[in-house]
Amino acid sequence: MIHSPLPRFAGPALLALTLLAGTAYAQAPQEASPATLTLTDAQAKAAGVETQTPRPAATVASPTYPARLDVFEHYKTIIAAPVPGIVDELVGEVNDAVARGALLARMRSPDMAQAQRDYLLALDAAALAQREAQRDADLVAEGIIAERRQQASRSAAVQADAHLQERRQALLALGLTAAEVETLKRSRKVTDEMTVRAPEDGMILDHGAFPGQRIDSSVPLYTLAKLSPLLLEVQVPAAVATTLHEKDKVRLADDPADAVVESIGHHADPASQTVTVRVLVDNRAGHLRPGLMTAASFLSTGAGAAWALPHDAVVQVAGRPTVFIRRGDKVEAAPISVLSETADAVVAQGPGLAAGSAVVVRGTVVLKGMQAGLGGQE
């Protein structure tokens, strides 16, 4: 009769395995299940077999899936020149982080000069109307003119002031600051120079013009984007997508940023049979950048009972992950499904795992050899 080669064990482990396997074969009835071993306390001690109760896993992490960070479309801002002109200088560069009000570009535009002239004319008109209204008020007080004339001059002053405010707002819309408008008011020096500033904090994603270029008001100068939160789109198998829920937490590889599921696609890609899951990534710390590739795993509490086991408790039997569960003098091999792995533990599910299960965490190699028939049946 030809025997299959024995697994390689050394020293006391081989001796304990051989003795235990022979004893188990002598004690076990011939009709017993090949996945069940007989193991007394003395035998367990001799083989170094130790058990441990599995602890419930608070969360279940899915396998990791590759993903790419991007910016939400509604967090992008297109910055264009408010009026046609010639680009003198582009100050901002792609990938620059800018604060609200930061200078991005300098331009020259006849429309800017015209807007300044209109403001100065409105300023003079408002001052004149105010003087006339004051003069009429004095004349009414002296009884020289009728009160109706004073009311007309007062109304004209109000209208002139409203027109002045419109001209001032036009200058602010063209890029002048409030301080620059006051400087124009004092100096009365008109120029065609204008500046383009960042309307909010963000990062420059792109620019669409060059120095010396004559552009229209519809030509984008920059694309600015907020960097928090960022968007992560993950393609996951359709079967995995059915286990996910909005607000489920997501773990990014090598980054502690908080991330949650924002939405789960309703349609699967016909070619890959995957579903797009959109993840919201908190990036207030600024560690992440759009375009970076990462890996994401989904943390879920809705996958049913899951248990955390030491790595040494899990062995491969017939190509399947398996644990040994001891019940009195019996040890059974129980296949499991591995849900996730970390450096400290394996998270798994299986019909043999429960709150009171005695899972073998030491001596699994010996038990695997016994279960395979070492020193036992031929």
CSV table of C-alpha atoms in Angstrom, one decimal:
chain,number,residue,atom,x,y,z
A,1,MET,CA,0.0,0.0,0.0
A,2,ILE,CA,1.4,3.4,-0.9
A,3,HIS,CA,1.1,6.2,1.7
A,4,SER,CA,0.9,9.8,0.8
A,5,PRO,CA,3.9,11.9,2.0
A,6,LEU,CA,3.5,13.3,5.5
A,7,PRO,CA,3.4,17.1,6.2
A,8,ARG,CA,6.6,18.4,7.5
A,9,PHE,CA,6.7,19.0,11.3
A,10,ALA,CA,9.7,19.1,13.5
A,11,GLY,CA,10.7,18.0,16.9
A,12,PRO,CA,8.0,17.8,19.7
A,13,ALA,CA,5.2,18.9,17.3
A,14,LEU,CA,5.7,15.9,15.1
A,15,LEU,CA,5.8,13.5,18.0
A,16,ALA,CA,2.7,15.1,19.6
A,17,LEU,CA,0.9,15.0,16.2
A,18,THR,CA,1.7,11.4,15.6
A,19,LEU,CA,0.7,10.2,19.1
A,20,LEU,CA,-2.5,12.3,19.1
A,21,ALA,CA,-3.5,11.3,15.6
A,22,GLY,CA,-3.0,7.6,16.4
A,23,THR,CA,-4.9,7.9,19.7
A,24,ALA,CA,-7.8,9.8,18.0
A,25,TYR,CA,-8.1,7.1,15.4
A,26,ALA,CA,-8.1,4.4,18.0
A,27,GLN,CA,-10.8,6.1,20.0
A,28,ALA,CA,-13.0,7.5,17.2
A,29,PRO,CA,-15.7,5.2,15.9
A,30,GLN,CA,-15.3,4.3,12.2
A,31,GLU,CA,-18.6,6.0,11.2
A,32,ALA,CA,-17.6,9.4,12.7
A,33,SER,CA,-17.4,12.4,10.4
A,34,PRO,CA,-13.9,12.9,8.9
A,35,ALA,CA,-14.2,16.6,10.0
A,36,THR,CA,-14.6,15.7,13.7
A,37,LEU,CA,-11.7,14.8,15.9
A,38,THR,CA,-11.6,13.4,19.4
A,39,LEU,CA,-9.3,15.4,21.7
A,40,THR,CA,-9.2,15.1,25.5
A,41,ASP,CA,-7.8,17.8,27.8
A,42,ALA,CA,-4.6,15.9,28.2
A,43,GLN,CA,-4.1,15.5,24.5
A,44,ALA,CA,-4.9,19.2,24.0
A,45,LYS,CA,-2.3,20.2,26.5
A,46,ALA,CA,0.3,17.9,25.0
A,47,ALA,CA,-0.3,19.4,21.5
A,48,GLY,CA,-0.4,23.0,22.7
A,49,VAL,CA,-4.0,23.4,21.7
A,50,GLU,CA,-5.6,26.6,23.1
A,51,THR,CA,-9.0,28.0,22.5
A,52,GLN,CA,-10.5,31.5,22.6
A,53,THR,CA,-14.0,32.9,22.4
A,54,PRO,CA,-14.4,35.1,19.3
A,55,ARG,CA,-15.3,38.7,19.9
A,56,PRO,CA,-18.1,40.4,17.8
A,57,ALA,CA,-16.8,42.7,15.1
A,58,ALA,CA,-18.2,46.2,15.5
A,59,THR,CA,-17.8,46.8,11.8
A,60,VAL,CA,-17.2,44.7,8.7
A,61,ALA,CA,-14.8,46.1,6.2
A,62,SER,CA,-15.3,45.1,2.6
A,63,PRO,CA,-12.4,44.3,0.3
A,64,THR,CA,-10.5,47.4,-1.0
A,65,TYR,CA,-11.4,48.9,-4.4
A,66,PRO,CA,-9.3,51.3,-6.4
A,67,ALA,CA,-10.7,54.8,-6.7
A,68,ARG,CA,-9.7,58.3,-7.8
A,69,LEU,CA,-10.3,61.5,-5.9
A,70,ASP,CA,-12.0,64.3,-7.8
A,71,VAL,CA,-13.9,67.6,-7.2
A,72,PHE,CA,-17.6,67.9,-7.0
A,73,GLU,CA,-18.9,69.7,-10.1
A,74,HIS,CA,-21.0,72.1,-8.0
A,75,TYR,CA,-17.9,73.0,-6.0
A,76,LYS,CA,-16.1,74.3,-9.1
A,77,THR,CA,-16.1,78.0,-10.0
A,78,ILE,CA,-15.4,79.3,-13.5
A,79,ILE,CA,-13.7,82.7,-13.2
A,80,ALA,CA,-14.0,84.9,-16.3
A,81,ALA,CA,-13.2,88.5,-17.1
A,82,PRO,CA,-16.2,90.7,-16.4
A,83,VAL,CA,-15.6,92.7,-19.6
A,84,PRO,CA,-13.6,92.2,-22.8
A,85,GLY,CA,-9.9,93.1,-22.6
A,86,ILE,CA,-6.3,92.2,-23.0
A,87,VAL,CA,-4.5,89.9,-20.5
A,88,ASP,CA,-1.4,91.5,-19.1
A,89,GLU,CA,-0.4,88.9,-16.5
A,90,LEU,CA,-1.7,85.6,-15.0
A,91,VAL,CA,-0.6,85.5,-11.4
A,92,GLY,CA,-2.2,82.2,-10.4
A,93,GLU,CA,-0.7,78.8,-11.4
A,94,VAL,CA,-2.4,75.5,-11.7
A,95,ASN,CA,-2.5,73.6,-8.4
A,96,ASP,CA,-2.0,76.8,-6.4
A,97,ALA,CA,-4.1,77.1,-3.3
A,98,VAL,CA,-5.6,80.6,-3.1
A,99,ALA,CA,-7.6,82.5,-0.5
A,100,ARG,CA,-10.6,84.6,-1.2
A,101,GLY,CA,-9.6,88.0,-2.6
A,102,ALA,CA,-6.2,86.8,-3.9
A,103,LEU,CA,-4.9,88.4,-7.1
A,104,LEU,CA,-5.2,86.0,-10.0
A,105,ALA,CA,-4.7,88.2,-13.2
A,106,ARG,CA,-4.1,91.7,-14.4
A,107,MET,CA,-5.9,93.0,-17.5
A,108,ARG,CA,-6.5,96.2,-19.5
A,109,SER,CA,-10.0,97.1,-20.7
A,110,PRO,CA,-11.6,100.2,-22.2
A,111,ASP,CA,-14.7,99.2,-20.4
A,112,MET,CA,-13.0,99.7,-17.1
A,113,ALA,CA,-11.9,103.2,-18.0
A,114,GLN,CA,-15.5,104.0,-19.1
A,115,ALA,CA,-16.9,102.6,-15.9
A,116,GLN,CA,-14.6,104.8,-13.9
A,117,ARG,CA,-15.6,107.9,-15.9
A,118,ASP,CA,-19.3,107.0,-15.4
A,119,TYR,CA,-18.7,106.8,-11.6
A,120,LEU,CA,-16.9,110.1,-11.4
A,121,LEU,CA,-19.7,111.8,-13.4
A,122,ALA,CA,-22.3,110.2,-11.1
A,123,LEU,CA,-20.3,111.4,-8.2
A,124,ASP,CA,-20.4,115.0,-9.4
A,125,ALA,CA,-24.1,114.8,-10.3
A,126,ALA,CA,-24.9,113.5,-6.8
A,127,ALA,CA,-22.9,116.2,-5.2
A,128,LEU,CA,-24.6,118.9,-7.3
A,129,ALA,CA,-28.1,117.5,-6.6
A,130,GLN,CA,-27.3,117.4,-2.9
A,131,ARG,CA,-26.2,121.1,-2.9
A,132,GLU,CA,-29.3,122.1,-4.8
A,133,ALA,CA,-31.5,120.2,-2.3
A,134,GLN,CA,-29.8,121.9,0.6
A,135,ARG,CA,-30.1,125.4,-1.1
A,136,ASP,CA,-33.8,124.9,-1.7
A,137,ALA,CA,-34.3,123.8,1.9
A,138,ASP,CA,-32.6,127.0,3.1
A,139,LEU,CA,-34.8,129.1,0.7
A,140,VAL,CA,-38.0,127.4,2.0
A,141,ALA,CA,-36.9,128.2,5.5
A,142,GLU,CA,-36.6,131.8,4.6
A,143,GLY,CA,-40.0,131.8,2.8
A,144,ILE,CA,-38.5,132.6,-0.5
A,145,ILE,CA,-39.7,129.6,-2.5
A,146,ALA,CA,-42.6,127.1,-2.3
A,147,GLU,CA,-42.1,123.8,-0.4
A,148,ARG,CA,-43.1,121.9,-3.5
A,149,ARG,CA,-39.8,123.0,-5.2
A,150,GLN,CA,-37.8,121.8,-2.2
A,151,GLN,CA,-39.5,118.4,-2.5
A,152,ALA,CA,-38.6,118.2,-6.2
A,153,SER,CA,-34.9,119.0,-5.5
A,154,ARG,CA,-34.9,116.5,-2.7
A,155,SER,CA,-36.2,113.8,-5.0
A,156,ALA,CA,-33.6,114.6,-7.6
A,157,ALA,CA,-30.9,114.3,-5.0
A,158,VAL,CA,-32.2,110.8,-3.9
A,159,GLN,CA,-32.2,109.7,-7.5
A,160,ALA,CA,-28.7,111.0,-8.1
A,161,ASP,CA,-27.4,109.2,-5.1
A,162,ALA,CA,-29.0,105.9,-6.2
A,163,HIS,CA,-27.4,106.3,-9.6
A,164,LEU,CA,-24.0,106.9,-7.9
A,165,GLN,CA,-24.4,103.7,-5.9
A,166,GLU,CA,-25.2,101.8,-9.1
A,167,ARG,CA,-22.0,103.1,-10.7
A,168,ARG,CA,-20.0,102.2,-7.5
A,169,GLN,CA,-21.4,98.6,-7.6
A,170,ALA,CA,-20.4,98.4,-11.3
A,171,LEU,CA,-16.8,99.1,-10.4
A,172,LEU,CA,-16.8,96.5,-7.6
A,173,ALA,CA,-18.2,94.0,-10.1
A,174,LEU,CA,-15.3,94.8,-12.4
A,175,GLY,CA,-12.8,93.8,-9.8
A,176,LEU,CA,-12.1,97.0,-7.9
A,177,THR,CA,-12.0,96.8,-4.1
A,178,ALA,CA,-13.8,99.3,-1.9
A,179,ALA,CA,-10.4,100.8,-1.0
A,180,GLU,CA,-9.6,101.3,-4.7
A,181,VAL,CA,-13.0,103.0,-5.4
A,182,GLU,CA,-12.2,105.4,-2.5
A,183,THR,CA,-8.8,106.1,-4.1
A,184,LEU,CA,-10.4,106.8,-7.4
A,185,LYS,CA,-12.9,109.1,-5.7
A,186,ARG,CA,-10.0,111.1,-4.2
A,187,SER,CA,-7.5,111.1,-7.1
A,188,ARG,CA,-10.0,111.2,-9.9
A,189,LYS,CA,-7.4,109.4,-12.0
A,190,VAL,CA,-9.0,107.1,-14.6
A,191,THR,CA,-7.2,104.0,-15.8
A,192,ASP,CA,-8.0,101.0,-18.0
A,193,GLU,CA,-6.1,98.6,-15.7
A,194,MET,CA,-8.2,96.0,-14.0
A,195,THR,CA,-7.6,93.0,-11.7
A,196,VAL,CA,-9.3,89.6,-11.4
A,197,ARG,CA,-9.4,88.2,-7.9
A,198,ALA,CA,-10.4,84.8,-6.3
A,199,PRO,CA,-14.1,85.0,-5.2
A,200,GLU,CA,-13.5,82.3,-2.6
A,201,ASP,CA,-10.9,79.9,-1.1
A,202,GLY,CA,-9.9,77.0,-3.3
A,203,MET,CA,-7.3,75.5,-5.6
A,204,ILE,CA,-6.7,76.4,-9.2
A,205,LEU,CA,-7.5,73.5,-11.5
A,206,ASP,CA,-7.0,75.1,-14.9
A,207,HIS,CA,-6.5,78.3,-16.7
A,208,GLY,CA,-7.8,79.2,-20.1
A,209,ALA,CA,-5.9,82.3,-21.3
A,210,PHE,CA,-2.4,83.6,-21.9
A,211,PRO,CA,-0.6,87.0,-21.4
A,212,GLY,CA,-1.2,89.2,-24.4
A,213,GLN,CA,-4.4,87.5,-25.4
A,214,ARG,CA,-7.4,89.5,-26.2
A,215,ILE,CA,-10.4,87.9,-24.6
A,216,ASP,CA,-14.1,88.3,-24.4
A,217,SER,CA,-16.1,88.4,-21.2
A,218,SER,CA,-17.2,84.8,-21.8
A,219,VAL,CA,-13.7,83.3,-21.9
A,220,PRO,CA,-12.7,81.5,-18.7
A,221,LEU,CA,-9.5,82.7,-17.1
A,222,TYR,CA,-9.4,80.1,-14.3
A,223,THR,CA,-11.3,77.1,-12.9
A,224,LEU,CA,-11.3,77.2,-9.1
A,225,ALA,CA,-12.4,74.4,-6.9
A,226,LYS,CA,-13.1,73.8,-3.2
A,227,LEU,CA,-10.9,71.0,-1.8
A,228,SER,CA,-13.2,70.0,1.0
A,229,PRO,CA,-15.2,67.9,0.7
A,230,LEU,CA,-13.7,65.8,-2.2
A,231,LEU,CA,-15.5,63.3,-4.3
A,232,LEU,CA,-14.5,59.6,-4.5
A,233,GLU,CA,-16.2,57.5,-7.1
A,234,VAL,CA,-15.7,53.7,-6.5
A,235,GLN,CA,-16.7,51.0,-8.9
A,236,VAL,CA,-17.9,48.0,-6.8
A,237,PRO,CA,-19.5,44.7,-7.8
A,238,ALA,CA,-23.3,44.8,-7.9
A,239,ALA,CA,-23.5,42.2,-5.2
A,240,VAL,CA,-21.5,44.4,-2.8
A,241,ALA,CA,-23.4,47.5,-3.7
A,242,THR,CA,-26.6,45.9,-2.4
A,243,THR,CA,-25.1,45.6,1.1
A,244,LEU,CA,-24.1,49.3,1.3
A,245,HIS,CA,-26.2,52.2,2.7
A,246,GLU,CA,-25.9,55.9,2.5
A,247,LYS,CA,-23.9,57.3,5.4
A,248,ASP,CA,-21.9,54.1,5.7
A,249,LYS,CA,-18.3,54.9,6.7
A,250,VAL,CA,-15.5,54.4,4.2
A,251,ARG,CA,-11.8,53.8,5.0
A,252,LEU,CA,-9.2,55.2,2.7
A,253,ALA,CA,-5.8,53.5,2.3
A,254,ASP,CA,-3.0,55.2,4.2
A,255,ASP,CA,-5.2,58.3,5.1
A,256,PRO,CA,-7.3,59.0,8.2
A,257,ALA,CA,-9.7,61.3,6.5
A,258,ASP,CA,-13.4,60.8,7.4
A,259,ALA,CA,-15.4,59.5,4.5
A,260,VAL,CA,-19.0,58.4,4.1
A,261,VAL,CA,-21.2,57.0,1.3
A,262,GLU,CA,-23.1,59.9,-0.3
A,263,SER,CA,-25.0,57.9,-2.9
A,264,ILE,CA,-25.2,54.4,-4.5
A,265,GLY,CA,-25.9,54.1,-8.2
A,266,HIS,CA,-29.1,52.5,-9.5
A,267,HIS,CA,-27.6,51.1,-12.7
A,268,ALA,CA,-24.9,48.6,-13.2
A,269,ASP,CA,-22.3,48.9,-16.0
A,270,PRO,CA,-23.2,46.1,-18.5
A,271,ALA,CA,-19.6,45.3,-19.3
A,272,SER,CA,-18.1,45.2,-15.8
A,273,GLN,CA,-21.3,44.5,-13.8
A,274,THR,CA,-20.2,47.1,-11.3
A,275,VAL,CA,-22.1,50.0,-9.7
A,276,THR,CA,-20.8,53.5,-9.0
A,277,VAL,CA,-20.7,54.5,-5.4
A,278,ARG,CA,-20.1,58.2,-4.7
A,279,VAL,CA,-18.2,58.9,-1.4
A,280,LEU,CA,-17.9,62.2,0.4
A,281,VAL,CA,-14.3,62.7,1.7
A,282,ASP,CA,-13.7,65.3,4.4
A,283,ASN,CA,-10.5,67.1,3.4
A,284,ARG,CA,-10.4,70.1,5.8
A,285,ALA,CA,-6.8,69.0,6.8
A,286,GLY,CA,-5.8,69.5,3.1
A,287,HIS,CA,-3.8,66.3,2.9
A,288,LEU,CA,-5.6,65.0,-0.3
A,289,ARG,CA,-5.5,66.4,-3.8
A,290,PRO,CA,-7.9,65.8,-6.8
A,291,GLY,CA,-6.5,63.3,-9.2
A,292,LEU,CA,-4.8,61.1,-6.5
A,293,MET,CA,-5.4,57.4,-6.8
A,294,THR,CA,-6.3,55.5,-3.6
A,295,ALA,CA,-8.1,52.4,-2.4
A,296,ALA,CA,-11.3,52.4,-0.4
A,297,SER,CA,-13.1,49.8,1.7
A,298,PHE,CA,-16.6,50.1,3.1
A,299,LEU,CA,-17.3,49.7,6.8
A,300,SER,CA,-20.8,48.2,7.4
A,301,THR,CA,-22.7,47.0,10.4
A,302,GLY,CA,-25.5,45.5,8.3
A,303,ALA,CA,-23.8,42.4,7.0
A,304,GLY,CA,-25.1,40.1,9.8
A,305,ALA,CA,-23.1,38.5,12.7
A,306,ALA,CA,-19.4,38.9,12.2
A,307,TRP,CA,-16.6,37.8,14.4
A,308,ALA,CA,-13.0,38.9,14.9
A,309,LEU,CA,-10.5,36.1,15.1
A,310,PRO,CA,-6.7,35.9,15.5
A,311,HIS,CA,-4.9,35.2,12.2
A,312,ASP,CA,-3.5,31.9,13.7
A,313,ALA,CA,-7.0,30.6,14.2
A,314,VAL,CA,-7.7,30.4,10.4
A,315,VAL,CA,-6.2,27.6,8.3
A,316,GLN,CA,-6.8,26.5,4.7
A,317,VAL,CA,-8.5,23.1,4.4
A,318,ALA,CA,-9.4,21.8,0.9
A,319,GLY,CA,-8.8,25.3,-0.4
A,320,ARG,CA,-11.3,27.0,2.0
A,321,PRO,CA,-10.6,29.1,5.1
A,322,THR,CA,-11.5,27.0,8.1
A,323,VAL,CA,-11.4,27.2,11.9
A,324,PHE,CA,-11.4,24.4,14.5
A,325,ILE,CA,-14.1,24.6,17.1
A,326,ARG,CA,-13.9,22.5,20.3
A,327,ARG,CA,-17.0,21.2,22.0
A,328,GLY,CA,-16.0,19.0,25.0
A,329,ASP,CA,-13.7,16.2,23.7
A,330,LYS,CA,-14.7,16.9,20.1
A,331,VAL,CA,-13.0,19.2,17.7
A,332,GLU,CA,-14.8,20.1,14.4
A,333,ALA,CA,-13.5,21.8,11.3
A,334,ALA,CA,-15.8,24.6,10.4
A,335,PRO,CA,-15.5,26.5,7.1
A,336,ILE,CA,-15.9,30.3,7.3
A,337,SER,CA,-16.2,33.2,5.0
A,338,VAL,CA,-13.5,35.9,5.5
A,339,LEU,CA,-15.0,39.3,5.2
A,340,SER,CA,-11.9,41.4,5.9
A,341,GLU,CA,-8.4,41.3,7.3
A,342,THR,CA,-6.4,43.8,9.3
A,343,ALA,CA,-3.0,43.6,10.9
A,344,ASP,CA,-4.5,42.4,14.1
A,345,ALA,CA,-7.5,40.1,13.2
A,346,VAL,CA,-9.6,38.4,10.6
A,347,VAL,CA,-13.2,39.3,10.5
A,348,ALA,CA,-15.3,36.3,9.4
A,349,GLN,CA,-18.7,34.7,9.4
A,350,GLY,CA,-19.7,31.1,9.6
A,351,PRO,CA,-22.3,28.8,11.0
A,352,GLY,CA,-19.9,27.5,13.7
A,353,LEU,CA,-19.1,30.9,15.1
A,354,ALA,CA,-21.1,32.2,18.0
A,355,ALA,CA,-20.7,34.1,21.3
A,356,GLY,CA,-19.8,30.9,23.2
A,357,SER,CA,-17.7,29.1,20.6
A,358,ALA,CA,-14.3,27.8,21.7
A,359,VAL,CA,-12.2,28.5,18.6
A,360,VAL,CA,-8.8,27.0,18.5
A,361,VAL,CA,-6.2,29.7,18.3
A,362,ARG,CA,-3.0,27.7,19.1
A,363,GLY,CA,-2.2,24.2,17.7
A,364,THR,CA,-4.2,24.5,14.5
A,365,VAL,CA,-1.4,23.1,12.4
A,366,VAL,CA,-1.4,19.9,14.6
A,367,LEU,CA,-5.2,19.6,14.2
A,368,LYS,CA,-5.0,20.2,10.5
A,369,GLY,CA,-2.6,17.3,10.2
A,370,MET,CA,-4.8,15.1,12.3
A,371,GLN,CA,-7.9,16.0,10.3
A,372,ALA,CA,-6.0,15.2,7.1
A,373,GLY,CA,-5.3,11.7,8.5
A,374,LEU,CA,-1.7,11.9,9.7
A,375,GLY,CA,-1.0,8.7,11.7
A,376,GLY,CA,-4.6,7.6,11.2
A,377,GLN,CA,-6.6,6.1,8.4
A,378,GLU,CA,-4.9,5.2,5.2
